[in-house]
Short mmCIF file of C-alpha atoms in Angstrom, two decimals:
data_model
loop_
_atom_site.label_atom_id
_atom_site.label_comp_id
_atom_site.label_asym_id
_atom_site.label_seq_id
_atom_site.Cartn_x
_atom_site.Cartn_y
_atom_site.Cartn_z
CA UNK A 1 -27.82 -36.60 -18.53
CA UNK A 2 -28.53 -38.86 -15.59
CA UNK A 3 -26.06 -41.22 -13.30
CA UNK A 4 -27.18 -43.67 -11.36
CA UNK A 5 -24.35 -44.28 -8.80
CA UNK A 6 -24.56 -47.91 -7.22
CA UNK A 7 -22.46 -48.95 -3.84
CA UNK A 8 -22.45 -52.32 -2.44
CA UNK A 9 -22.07 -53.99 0.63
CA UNK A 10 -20.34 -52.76 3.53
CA UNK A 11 -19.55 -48.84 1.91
CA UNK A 12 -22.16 -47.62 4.19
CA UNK A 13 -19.79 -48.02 6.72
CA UNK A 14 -17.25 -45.87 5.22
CA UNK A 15 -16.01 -43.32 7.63
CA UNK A 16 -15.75 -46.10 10.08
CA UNK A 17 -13.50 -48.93 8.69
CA UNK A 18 -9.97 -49.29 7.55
CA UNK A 19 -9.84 -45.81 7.50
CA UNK A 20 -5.96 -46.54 6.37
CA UNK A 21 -7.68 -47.51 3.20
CA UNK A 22 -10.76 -46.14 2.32
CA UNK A 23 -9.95 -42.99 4.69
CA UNK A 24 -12.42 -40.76 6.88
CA UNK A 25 -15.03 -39.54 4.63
CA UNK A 26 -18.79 -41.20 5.06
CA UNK A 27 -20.87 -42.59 2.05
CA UNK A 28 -23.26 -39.14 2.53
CA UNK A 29 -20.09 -37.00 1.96
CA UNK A 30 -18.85 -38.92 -0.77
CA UNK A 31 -22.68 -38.73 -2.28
CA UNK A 32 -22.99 -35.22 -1.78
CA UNK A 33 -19.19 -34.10 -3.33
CA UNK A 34 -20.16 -36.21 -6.53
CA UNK A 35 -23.47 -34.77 -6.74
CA UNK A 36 -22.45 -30.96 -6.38
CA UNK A 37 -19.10 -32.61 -8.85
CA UNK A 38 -21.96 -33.81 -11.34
CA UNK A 39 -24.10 -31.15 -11.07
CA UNK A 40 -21.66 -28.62 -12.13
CA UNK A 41 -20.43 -31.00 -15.16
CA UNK A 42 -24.13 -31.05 -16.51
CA UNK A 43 -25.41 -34.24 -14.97
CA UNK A 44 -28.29 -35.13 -12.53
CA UNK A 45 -27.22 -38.03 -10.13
CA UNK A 46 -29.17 -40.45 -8.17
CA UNK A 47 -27.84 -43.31 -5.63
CA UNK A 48 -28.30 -46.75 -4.56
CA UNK A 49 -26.67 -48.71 -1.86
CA UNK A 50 -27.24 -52.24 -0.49
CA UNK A 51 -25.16 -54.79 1.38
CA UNK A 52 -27.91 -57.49 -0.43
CA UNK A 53 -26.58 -58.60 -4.14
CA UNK A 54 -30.16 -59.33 -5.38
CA UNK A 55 -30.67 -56.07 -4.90
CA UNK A 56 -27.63 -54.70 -6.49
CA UNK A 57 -28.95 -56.64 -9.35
CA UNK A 58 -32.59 -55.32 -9.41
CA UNK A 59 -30.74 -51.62 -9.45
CA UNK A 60 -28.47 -52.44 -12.82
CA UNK A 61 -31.93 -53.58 -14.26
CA UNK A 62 -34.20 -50.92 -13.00
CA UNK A 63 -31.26 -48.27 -14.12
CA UNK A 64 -33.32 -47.47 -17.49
CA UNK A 65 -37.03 -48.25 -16.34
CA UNK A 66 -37.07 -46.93 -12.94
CA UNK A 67 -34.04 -44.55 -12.61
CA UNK A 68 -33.84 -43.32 -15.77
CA UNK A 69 -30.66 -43.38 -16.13
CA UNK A 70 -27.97 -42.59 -18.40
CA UNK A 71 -24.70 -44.61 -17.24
CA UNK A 72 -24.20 -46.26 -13.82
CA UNK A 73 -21.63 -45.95 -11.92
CA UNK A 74 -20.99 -49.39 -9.81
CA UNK A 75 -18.97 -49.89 -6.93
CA UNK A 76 -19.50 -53.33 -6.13
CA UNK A 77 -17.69 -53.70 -3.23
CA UNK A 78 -16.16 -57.38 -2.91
CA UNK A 79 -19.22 -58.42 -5.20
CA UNK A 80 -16.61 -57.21 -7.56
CA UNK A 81 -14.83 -60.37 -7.29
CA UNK A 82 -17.53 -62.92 -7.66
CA UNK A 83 -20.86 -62.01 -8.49
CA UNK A 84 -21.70 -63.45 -11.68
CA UNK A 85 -24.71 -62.70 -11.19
CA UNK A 86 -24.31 -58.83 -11.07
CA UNK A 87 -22.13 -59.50 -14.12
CA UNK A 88 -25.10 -61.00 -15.91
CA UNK A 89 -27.31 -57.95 -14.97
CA UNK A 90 -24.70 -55.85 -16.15
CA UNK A 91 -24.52 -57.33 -19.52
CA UNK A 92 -28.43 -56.62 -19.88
CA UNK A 93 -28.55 -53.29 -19.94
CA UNK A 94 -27.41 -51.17 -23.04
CA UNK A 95 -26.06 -47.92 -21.27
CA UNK A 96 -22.50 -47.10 -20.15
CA UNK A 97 -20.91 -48.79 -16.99
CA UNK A 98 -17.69 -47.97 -15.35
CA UNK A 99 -16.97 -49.58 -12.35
CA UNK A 100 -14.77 -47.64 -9.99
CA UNK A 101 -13.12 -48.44 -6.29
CA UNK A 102 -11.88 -45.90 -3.91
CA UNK A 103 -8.45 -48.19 -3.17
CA UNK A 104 -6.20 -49.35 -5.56
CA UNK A 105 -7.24 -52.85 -5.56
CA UNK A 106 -4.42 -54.09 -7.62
CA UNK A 107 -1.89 -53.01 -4.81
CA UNK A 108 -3.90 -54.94 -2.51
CA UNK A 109 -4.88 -58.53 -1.56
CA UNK A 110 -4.66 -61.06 -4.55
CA UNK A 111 -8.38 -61.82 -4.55
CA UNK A 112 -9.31 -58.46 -5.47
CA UNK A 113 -7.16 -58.34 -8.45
CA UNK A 114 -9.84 -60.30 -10.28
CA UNK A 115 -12.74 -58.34 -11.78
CA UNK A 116 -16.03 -60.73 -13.11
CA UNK A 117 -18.24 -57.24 -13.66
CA UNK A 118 -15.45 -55.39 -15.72
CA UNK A 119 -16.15 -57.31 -19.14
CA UNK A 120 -19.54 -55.68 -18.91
CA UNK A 121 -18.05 -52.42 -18.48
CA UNK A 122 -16.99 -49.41 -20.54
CA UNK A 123 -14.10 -48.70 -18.11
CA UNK A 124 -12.77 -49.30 -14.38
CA UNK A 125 -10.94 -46.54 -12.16
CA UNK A 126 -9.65 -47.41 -9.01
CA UNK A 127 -6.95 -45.87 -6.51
CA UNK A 128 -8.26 -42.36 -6.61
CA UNK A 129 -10.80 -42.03 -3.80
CA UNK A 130 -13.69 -40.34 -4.41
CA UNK A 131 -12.35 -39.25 -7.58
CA UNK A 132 -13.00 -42.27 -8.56
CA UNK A 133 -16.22 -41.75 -9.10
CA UNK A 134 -16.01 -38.27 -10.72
CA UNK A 135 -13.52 -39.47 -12.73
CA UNK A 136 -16.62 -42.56 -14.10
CA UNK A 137 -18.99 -39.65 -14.52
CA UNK A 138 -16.82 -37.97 -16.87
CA UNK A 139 -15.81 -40.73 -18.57
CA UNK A 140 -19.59 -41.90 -18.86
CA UNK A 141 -20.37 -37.85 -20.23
CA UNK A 142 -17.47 -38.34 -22.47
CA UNK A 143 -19.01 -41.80 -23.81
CA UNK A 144 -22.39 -40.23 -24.06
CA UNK A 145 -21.21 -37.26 -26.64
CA UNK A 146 -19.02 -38.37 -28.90
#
């Protein structure tokens, strides 16, 4: 079982902004503890991160041609909040999606309380860190075998 793992824009700065809310770890370290996370749950990972929404897009559509993927794990960053046009790409592809954030965006700004990718989702989990997205690759594992 494979997981393609998608960040967007500005998470490759993680480990050096608003550490108050996204806290000290990098992107790599985040990465790495879901791979080994994965790994040890059964499932091969792979990642993707751009600050460019194009492609973010050309990722969700590659996830079954080029990646090979099983599920995708997406966090979209502020994309999250307006990009229909992820939210179209999302819709085309027939695998499991769960789009996660590290923050608990509903205790934050009003703007981010607003999800246009989550109708094309299986699930969303936010607040829990990087758990966040080991809590998405279970879920997507769970999907996958019932």
């Amino acid at each position: 079982m494979k997981i393609l793992v998608i960040n967007g824009p500005n998470l490759n700065m993680l480990g050096a902004r608003e550490k108050e809310v996204y806290g000290e770890r990098t992107l790599a370290d985040i990465n790495a503890e879901v791979a080994a996370f994965a790994a040890a749950n059964g499932m091969d990972t792979e990642f993707f991160q751009s600050n460019c929404e194009g492609e973010l897009c050309e990722a969700v559509q590659q996830s079954v041609s080029r990646y090979k993927a099983d599920g995708i794990v997406l966090n979209a960053g502020a994309y999250t909040h307006y990009s229909h046009a992820l939210g179209d790409a999302l819709a085309c592809v027939r695998i499991p999606k769960v789009e996660v954030h590290i923050s608990n965006v509903h205790a934050r700004e009003e703007f981010r309380h607003v999800s246009v990718l989550a109708r094309n989702c299986s699930g969303v989990i936010c607040g829990f860190g990087a758990d966040s997205y080991k809590l998405a690759c279970l879920a997507i594992k769970n999907i996958l075998t019932k």
